Amino acid sequence: MVLSKTASESDVSVHSTFASRYVRNSLPRFEMPENSIPKEAAYQIINDELMLDGNPRLNLASFVTTWMEPECDKLMMESINKNYVDMDEYPVTTELQNRCVNMIARLFNAPLGEGEAAVGVGTVGSSEAIMLAGLAFKRQWQNRRKAQGLPYDKPNIVTGANVQVCWEKFARYFEVELKEVKLREGYYVMDPEKAVEMVDENTMCVAAILGSTLTGEFEDVKLLNDLLVEKNKQTGWDTGIHVDAASGGFIAPFLYPELEWDFRLPLVKSINVSGHKYGLVYAGIGWVVWRTKSDLPDELIFHINYLGADQPTFTLNFSKGSSQVIAQYYQLIRLGFEGYRNVMDNCHENMMVLREGLEKTGRFNIVSKENGVPLVAFSLKDSSRHDEFEVAETLRRFGWIVPAYTMPADAEHVTVLRVVIREDFSRTLAERLVADFEKVLHELDMLPARVHAKVANGKANGVKKTEEETTREVTAYWKKFVETKKINKNKIC
């Protein structure tokens, strides 16, 4: 005897996901829906929208890691439910974090004795790391000023105008004046001499960038240190240096081991680095390490015991996942010094392939240096008809995400495109990108110039044009473009 039943409207198990009422009807966007929906439908709805995001591997705007080995992915998923702050419950995770801090501090030549523990902490990223380092400098400076009976209400930091926005956030959030050394065309990093000139008795520290976001260039930390040593001797001040090595901290030790930028320099008191950039871990991990224990004031460290044991903590947030910490440890022991050097060598070689390919087009000026973070920053030699923003916009049709931006003060008139070379950017992709740039340039050459570029504010060649004349001119360009396309198509046929 065969038993059967007719499927009802409510029997969702027999319906195709896309044919179910949960997917066929739109969900509210800004308030919770009244009723639950099946997990398959919820997954499909979200997955479908996420398909419209860009491809992370082709996002050449970002320094952040977009690929890791499957074994590391597996470790991350297996630890995704661990709260990193529960140190007593997850002592091994805490131990792995401490190992990472010590490995990174020694990579940066911290003056540690045999068996001596390094001072540092894992963070959500370099932004939090910079906040913590800045707070340490602020408290140290305030304590010195109080001991001397001097005012301590107007601290400042000297940086270049090329610093990342997190420095501006720190200054605004924690009431510190940010004194910026302006840039100039052809020199897009902080000038050490000008920086030291701006240092005064209220300067907490000078922040140097090892790998400018704009061009990838390393600032001259050695010269900055030497100049600041002399100024401190003359004035009796004790102004130190923080190195923002968010991008370059995992590059310089492997590609430029002789470069002095780290704790080998006596005035470098703290360094931050992004594990999720060239530390080769997915987004969500940064590190900050201090030269010695005395460079991190004890009053900034909190001790809690309500999670099972006494736990020291120095972070801006509390709870966070353990996965990225575990992934960082995986990369450090999996790759070792040899592996990181191979990755960075490969990134540099692919950067040179892209750089040389762009130069061969004859259409670009290369703004970035060959040494530094493996990226290529470049601008159009002739932007009279089409600019860098149009190139970036057109390139997106090929899947590439390449940013175009203007430089900070006093080089705002310079516009550049920038391609960041990461571990997963292969030689084949570099060659393909050059070919796609050539296609984009050819296509833009065939298009009429943007109205804003050719007839800005209704003017061309100094003669004011009517709206009708402007419309006719643009229409004529488009007619010529379409006719050319038809002729080329007929030739092919």
Coordinates of N, CA and C in Angstrom, one line a residue, residues 79 81-91 93-94 97 121-122 128 302-323 325:
S79 N 37.6 28.3 15.3 CA 37.8 29.2 16.5 C 36.9 30.4 16.5
N81 N 34.0 30.9 17.3 CA 33.1 31.1 18.5 C 33.8 31.4 19.8
K82 N 35.1 31.6 19.7 CA 35.9 32.0 20.9 C 36.0 33.5 21.1
N83 N 35.7 34.0 22.3 CA 35.8 35.4 22.6 C 37.3 35.6 23.1
Y84 N 38.0 36.3 22.3 CA 39.5 36.5 22.7 C 39.7 37.0 24.1
V85 N 38.8 37.8 24.6 CA 39.0 38.5 25.9 C 38.9 37.5 27.0
D86 N 38.3 36.3 26.8 CA 38.2 35.3 27.9 C 39.5 34.6 28.0
M87 N 40.5 35.2 28.6 CA 41.8 34.7 28.7 C 41.9 33.4 29.5
D88 N 41.1 33.4 30.6 CA 41.2 32.3 31.5 C 40.5 31.0 30.9
E89 N 39.5 31.3 30.1 CA 38.8 30.2 29.5 C 39.5 29.6 28.3
Y90 N 40.3 30.6 27.6 CA 41.0 30.2 26.4 C 42.5 30.5 26.5
P91 N 43.1 29.8 27.5 CA 44.5 30.2 27.7 C 45.5 29.9 26.6
T93 N 44.8 30.3 23.4 CA 44.7 31.4 22.4 C 45.4 32.6 23.0
T94 N 45.4 32.9 24.3 CA 46.1 34.0 24.9 C 47.6 33.7 24.7
Q97 N 48.6 34.6 21.2 CA 48.7 36.1 21.0 C 50.1 36.6 21.6
V121 N 50.4 44.3 22.2 CA 49.0 43.7 22.3 C 48.5 43.6 20.9
G122 N 47.6 42.6 20.7 CA 46.9 42.5 19.4 C 45.6 43.4 19.5
E128 N 43.1 51.0 15.9 CA 43.1 50.8 17.3 C 44.6 50.9 17.9
F302 N 44.4 48.0 32.6 CA 43.3 47.6 33.5 C 43.4 46.1 33.9
H303 N 43.0 45.8 35.1 CA 43.0 44.5 35.6 C 41.6 44.1 35.9
I304 N 41.2 42.9 35.4 CA 39.8 42.4 35.7 C 39.9 41.0 36.2
N305 N 38.9 40.6 37.0 CA 39.0 39.2 37.5 C 37.6 38.5 37.4
Y306 N 36.7 39.2 36.8 CA 35.3 38.5 36.8 C 35.2 37.5 35.6
L307 N 36.2 37.2 34.9 CA 36.1 36.1 33.9 C 36.9 34.9 34.4
G308 N 37.4 34.9 35.6 CA 38.0 33.7 36.2 C 39.3 33.9 36.8
A309 N 40.1 34.9 36.4 CA 41.4 35.1 36.9 C 41.8 36.6 36.7
D310 N 42.9 37.0 37.3 CA 43.3 38.4 37.1 C 43.9 38.5 35.6
Q311 N 43.3 39.4 34.9 CA 43.7 39.6 33.5 C 44.0 41.1 33.2
P312 N 45.2 41.4 32.8 CA 45.6 42.7 32.4 C 45.0 43.0 31.0
T313 N 44.5 44.1 30.7 CA 44.0 44.5 29.4 C 44.3 45.9 29.1
F314 N 44.7 46.2 27.8 CA 44.9 47.5 27.3 C 44.4 47.6 25.9
T315 N 43.1 47.8 25.8 CA 42.4 47.9 24.5 C 41.3 48.9 24.5
L316 N 40.9 49.4 23.4 CA 39.7 50.3 23.3 C 38.4 49.6 23.4
N317 N 38.4 48.4 22.8 CA 37.2 47.6 22.9 C 37.4 46.4 23.9
F318 N 36.4 45.6 24.0 CA 36.5 44.5 25.0 C 36.4 43.1 24.2
S319 N 35.3 42.7 23.9 CA 35.1 41.4 23.2 C 35.5 41.5 21.7
K320 N 36.2 40.5 21.3 CA 36.5 40.3 19.8 C 36.8 38.9 19.6
G321 N 36.7 38.5 18.3 CA 37.0 37.1 17.9 C 38.4 36.7 18.0
S322 N 38.7 35.4 18.2 CA 40.0 34.9 18.3 C 40.6 34.4 17.0
S323 N 39.8 34.4 15.9 CA 40.2 33.7 14.7 C 41.4 34.4 14.1
V325 N 43.8 36.2 15.5 CA 45.0 36.0 16.3 C 45.6 34.6 15.9

